[in-house]
Coordinates of C-alpha atoms in Angstrom, one line a residue:
X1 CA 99.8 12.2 25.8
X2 CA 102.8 10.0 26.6
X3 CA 103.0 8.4 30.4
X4 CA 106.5 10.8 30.9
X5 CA 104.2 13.7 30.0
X6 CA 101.6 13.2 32.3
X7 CA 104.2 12.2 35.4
X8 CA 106.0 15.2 34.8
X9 CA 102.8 17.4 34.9
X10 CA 101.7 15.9 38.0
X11 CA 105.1 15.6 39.9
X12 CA 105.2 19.1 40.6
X13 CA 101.8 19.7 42.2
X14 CA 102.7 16.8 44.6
X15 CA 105.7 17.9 45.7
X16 CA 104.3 21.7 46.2
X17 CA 101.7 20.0 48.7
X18 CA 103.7 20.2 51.6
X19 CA 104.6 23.9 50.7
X20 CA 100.8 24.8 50.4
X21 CA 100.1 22.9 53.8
X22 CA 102.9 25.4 55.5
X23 CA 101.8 28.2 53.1
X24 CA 98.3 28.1 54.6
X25 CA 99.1 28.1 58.3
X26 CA 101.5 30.7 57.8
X27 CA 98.6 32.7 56.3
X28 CA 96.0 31.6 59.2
X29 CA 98.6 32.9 62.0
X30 CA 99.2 35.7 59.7
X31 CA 94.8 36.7 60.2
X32 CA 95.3 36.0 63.7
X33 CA 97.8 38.3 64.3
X34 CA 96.3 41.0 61.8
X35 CA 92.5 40.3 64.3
X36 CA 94.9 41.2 67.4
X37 CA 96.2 44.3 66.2
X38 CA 92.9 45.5 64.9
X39 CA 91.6 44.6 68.5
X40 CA 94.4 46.6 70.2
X41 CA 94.0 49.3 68.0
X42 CA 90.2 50.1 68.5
X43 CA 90.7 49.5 72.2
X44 CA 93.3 52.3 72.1
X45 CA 91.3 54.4 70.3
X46 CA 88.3 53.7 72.9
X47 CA 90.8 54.3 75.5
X48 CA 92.3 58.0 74.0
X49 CA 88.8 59.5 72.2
X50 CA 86.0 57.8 74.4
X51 CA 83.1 56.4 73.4
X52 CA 83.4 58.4 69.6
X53 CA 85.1 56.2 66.7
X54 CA 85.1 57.2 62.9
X55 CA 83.1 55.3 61.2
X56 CA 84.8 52.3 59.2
X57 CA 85.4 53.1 55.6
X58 CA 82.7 51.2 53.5
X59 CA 82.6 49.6 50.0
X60 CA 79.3 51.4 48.9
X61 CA 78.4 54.9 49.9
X62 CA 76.1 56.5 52.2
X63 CA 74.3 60.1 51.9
X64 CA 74.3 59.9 55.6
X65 CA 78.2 58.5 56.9
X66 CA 77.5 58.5 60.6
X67 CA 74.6 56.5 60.6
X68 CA 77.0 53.4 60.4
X69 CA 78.1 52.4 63.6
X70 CA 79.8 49.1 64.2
X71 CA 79.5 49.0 67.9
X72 CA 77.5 47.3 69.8
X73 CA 74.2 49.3 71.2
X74 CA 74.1 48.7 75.2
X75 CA 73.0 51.2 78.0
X76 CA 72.5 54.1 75.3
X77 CA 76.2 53.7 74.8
X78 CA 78.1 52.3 71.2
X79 CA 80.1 49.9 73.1
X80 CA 82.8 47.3 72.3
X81 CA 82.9 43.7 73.2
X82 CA 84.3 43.7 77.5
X83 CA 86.9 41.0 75.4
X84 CA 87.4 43.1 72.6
X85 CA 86.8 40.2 70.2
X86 CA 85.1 41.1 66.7
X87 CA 83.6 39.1 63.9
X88 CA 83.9 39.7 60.4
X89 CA 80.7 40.5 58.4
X90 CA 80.9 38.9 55.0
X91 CA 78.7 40.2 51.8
X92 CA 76.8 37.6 50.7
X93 CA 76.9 38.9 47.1
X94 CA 80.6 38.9 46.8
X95 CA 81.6 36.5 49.8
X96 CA 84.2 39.5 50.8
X97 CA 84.3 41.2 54.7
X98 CA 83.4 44.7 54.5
X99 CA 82.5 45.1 58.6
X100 CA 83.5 43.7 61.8
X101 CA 81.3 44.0 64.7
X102 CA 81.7 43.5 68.4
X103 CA 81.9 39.7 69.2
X104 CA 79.7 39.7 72.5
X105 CA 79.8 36.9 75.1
X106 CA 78.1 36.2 78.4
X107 CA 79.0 39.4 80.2
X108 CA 78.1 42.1 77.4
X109 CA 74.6 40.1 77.2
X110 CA 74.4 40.5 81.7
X111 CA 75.1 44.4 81.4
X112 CA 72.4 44.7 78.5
X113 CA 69.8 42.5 80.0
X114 CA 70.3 45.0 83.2
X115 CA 70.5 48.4 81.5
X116 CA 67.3 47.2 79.4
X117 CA 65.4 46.3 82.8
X118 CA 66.7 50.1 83.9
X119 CA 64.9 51.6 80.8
X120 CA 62.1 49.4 81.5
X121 CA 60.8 50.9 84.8
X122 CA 62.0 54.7 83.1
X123 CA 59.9 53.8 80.3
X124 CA 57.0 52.7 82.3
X125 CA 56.8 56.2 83.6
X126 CA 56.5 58.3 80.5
X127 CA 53.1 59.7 79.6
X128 CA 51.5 57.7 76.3
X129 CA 51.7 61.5 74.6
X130 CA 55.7 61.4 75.0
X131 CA 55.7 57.8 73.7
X132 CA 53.7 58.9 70.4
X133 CA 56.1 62.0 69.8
X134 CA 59.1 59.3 70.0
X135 CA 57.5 56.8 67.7
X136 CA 57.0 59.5 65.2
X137 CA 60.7 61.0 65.5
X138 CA 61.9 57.0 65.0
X139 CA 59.3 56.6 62.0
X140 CA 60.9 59.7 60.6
X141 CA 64.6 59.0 60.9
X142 CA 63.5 55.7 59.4
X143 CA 62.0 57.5 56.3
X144 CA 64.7 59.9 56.2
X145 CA 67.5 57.1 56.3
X146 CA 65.6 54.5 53.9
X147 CA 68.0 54.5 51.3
X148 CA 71.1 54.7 53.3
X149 CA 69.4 51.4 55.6
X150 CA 68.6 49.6 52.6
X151 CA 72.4 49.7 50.9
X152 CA 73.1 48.4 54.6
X153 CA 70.4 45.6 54.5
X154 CA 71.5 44.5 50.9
X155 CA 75.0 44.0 52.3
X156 CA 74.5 42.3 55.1
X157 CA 71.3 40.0 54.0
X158 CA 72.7 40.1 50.0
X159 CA 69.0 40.8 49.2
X160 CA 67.9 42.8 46.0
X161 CA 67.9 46.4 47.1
X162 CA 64.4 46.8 46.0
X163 CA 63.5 44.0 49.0
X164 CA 65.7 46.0 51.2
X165 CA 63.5 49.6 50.8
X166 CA 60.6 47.3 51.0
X167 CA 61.7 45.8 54.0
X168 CA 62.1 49.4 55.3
X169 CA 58.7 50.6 54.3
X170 CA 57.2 47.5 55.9
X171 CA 58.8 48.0 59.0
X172 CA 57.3 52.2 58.6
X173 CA 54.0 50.4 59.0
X174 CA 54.8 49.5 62.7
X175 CA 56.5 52.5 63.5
X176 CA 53.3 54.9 62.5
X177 CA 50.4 52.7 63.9
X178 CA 52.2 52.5 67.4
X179 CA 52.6 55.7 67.4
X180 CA 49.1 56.3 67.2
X181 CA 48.3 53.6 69.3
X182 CA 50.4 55.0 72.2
X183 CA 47.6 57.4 73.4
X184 CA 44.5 55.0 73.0
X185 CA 43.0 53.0 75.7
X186 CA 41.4 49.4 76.0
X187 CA 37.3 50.1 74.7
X188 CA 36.6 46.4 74.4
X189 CA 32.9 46.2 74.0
X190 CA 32.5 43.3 76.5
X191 CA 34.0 44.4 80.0
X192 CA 34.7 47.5 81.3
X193 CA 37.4 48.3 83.9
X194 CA 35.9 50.2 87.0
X195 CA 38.3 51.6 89.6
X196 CA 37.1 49.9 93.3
X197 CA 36.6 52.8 94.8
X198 CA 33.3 53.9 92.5
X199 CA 32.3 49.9 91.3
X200 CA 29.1 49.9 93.8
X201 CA 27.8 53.4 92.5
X202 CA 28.3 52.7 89.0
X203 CA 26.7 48.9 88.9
X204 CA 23.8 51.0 90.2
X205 CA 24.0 53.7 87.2
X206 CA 24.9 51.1 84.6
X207 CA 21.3 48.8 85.9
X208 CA 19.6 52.0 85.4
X209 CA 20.9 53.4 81.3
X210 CA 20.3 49.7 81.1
X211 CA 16.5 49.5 81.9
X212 CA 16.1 52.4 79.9
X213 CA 17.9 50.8 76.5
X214 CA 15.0 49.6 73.6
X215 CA 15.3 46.6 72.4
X216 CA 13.7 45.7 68.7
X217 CA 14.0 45.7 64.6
X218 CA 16.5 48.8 63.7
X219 CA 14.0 50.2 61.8
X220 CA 11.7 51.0 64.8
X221 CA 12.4 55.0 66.0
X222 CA 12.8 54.0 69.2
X223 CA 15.1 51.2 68.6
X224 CA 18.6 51.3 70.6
X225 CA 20.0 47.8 70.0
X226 CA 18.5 44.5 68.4
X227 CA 17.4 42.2 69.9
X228 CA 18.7 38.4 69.5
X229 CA 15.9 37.2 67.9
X230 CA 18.0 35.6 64.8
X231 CA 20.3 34.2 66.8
X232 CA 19.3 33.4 70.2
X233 CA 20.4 29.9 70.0
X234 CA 24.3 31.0 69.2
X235 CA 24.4 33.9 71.7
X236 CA 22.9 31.6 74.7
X237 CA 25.7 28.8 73.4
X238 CA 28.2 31.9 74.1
X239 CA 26.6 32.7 77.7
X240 CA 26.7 28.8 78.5
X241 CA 30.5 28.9 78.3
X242 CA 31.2 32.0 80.4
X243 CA 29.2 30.6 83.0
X244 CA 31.8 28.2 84.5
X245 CA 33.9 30.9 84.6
X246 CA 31.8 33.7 86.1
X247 CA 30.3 31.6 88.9
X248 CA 31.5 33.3 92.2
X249 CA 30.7 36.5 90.1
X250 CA 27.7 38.8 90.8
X251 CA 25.1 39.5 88.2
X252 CA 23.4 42.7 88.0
X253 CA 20.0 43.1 85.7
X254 CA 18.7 45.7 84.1

């Protein structure tokens, strides 16, 4: 390749440079003012229907539509940003936006933080039975959604879609034991919880089933709990340690 050749190749891409310079920050006020209108219009459409927007139309489809919400959850209420700002949501797979979402600051985060505390001391007033039915309705929309939550997952995470249902089916596993832990209370074998009103009369009953237990080998009849014959040394280590702790405390033999 002669040097004319090669100059008159690479002439032309230098002098577009300038061109591409004002080309780009033409485009980048051109996304600015394409974010404002976007803002403006969802604010207007908070403003005229409420608190109920369409959901966004999205790349990959859903059995369920309205289960895609890109609000922001806050007081029970889908909610926009109190600026109105949003973020784009990028699929990792493809590196394109297919969602925006609510671009929450300092005061979004106060009004959550205080409508969470509200729902707090509500919460702490519902009866454990209540709580169980309202893990198992979660656990169930979960299991009815999976599919639909998984497409969502993959998109936003760009995770196989088969990590995305087992992400789901992991997170079942929380849902259904807490929901039949809701009802149970604390049976730890080495204290019991006595209401002050009744401790005095039930030390005295407790002494009493106590003198009354049989101690030996389990294959004695008789036999109600073994003894610590094998491992007296370990379970006298164990009692040595809780003494420090349980001196001002009041020990009753039976």
């Amino acid at each position: 390749m002669s040097e004319m050749t090669q100059k008159r190749r690479c002439t032309p891409v230098i002098e577009l440079l300038p061109s591409l310079k004002s080309t780009c920050l033409h485009s980048g006020e051109i996304i600015e003012r394409r974010k404002e209108r976007i803002i403006k219009h969802r604010i207007e459409q908070i403003e005229t229907t409420g608190n109920t927007i369409m959901a966004p139309t999205l790349p990959f489809k859903l059995n369920n539509p309205d289960l895609f919400r890109d609000q922001a959850l806050s007081g029970g209420q889908w909610v926009e940003s109190k600026t109105g700002k949003r973020f784009d949501v990028y699929d990792p797979g493809n590196g394109k936006v297919w969602a925006t979402a609510p671009d929450c600051g300092p005061d979004d985060v106060d009004a959550a933080v205080k409508s969470a505390n509200e729902a707090f001391h509500e919460f702490r007033r519902v009866n454990p039975r209540t709580r169980a039915q309202w893990m198992l309705k979660w656990d169930q929309l979960i299991r009815e959604n999976r599919d639909d939550l998984a497409q969502i997952v993959t998109h936003e995470c760009g995770k196989p879609l088969f990590e995305s249902q087992g992400e789901l089916d992991y997170a079942l596993g929380f849902t259904w034991w807490f929901a039949g832990e809701a009802e149970r209370a604390c049976i730890t074998a080495n204290r019991v919880y006595v209401q002050k009103g009744v401790y005095d009369r039930f030390a005295e009953m407790l002494a009493a089933k106590t003198k009354e237990i049989v101690l030996g080998h389990g294959e004695m009849l008789l036999t109600f709990a073994r003894d610590c014959v094998g491992d007296g040394e370990i379970a006298y280590d164990r009692i040595k340690i809780c003494i420090p702790s349980g001196q001002s405390a009041l020990i009753v033999i039976g």
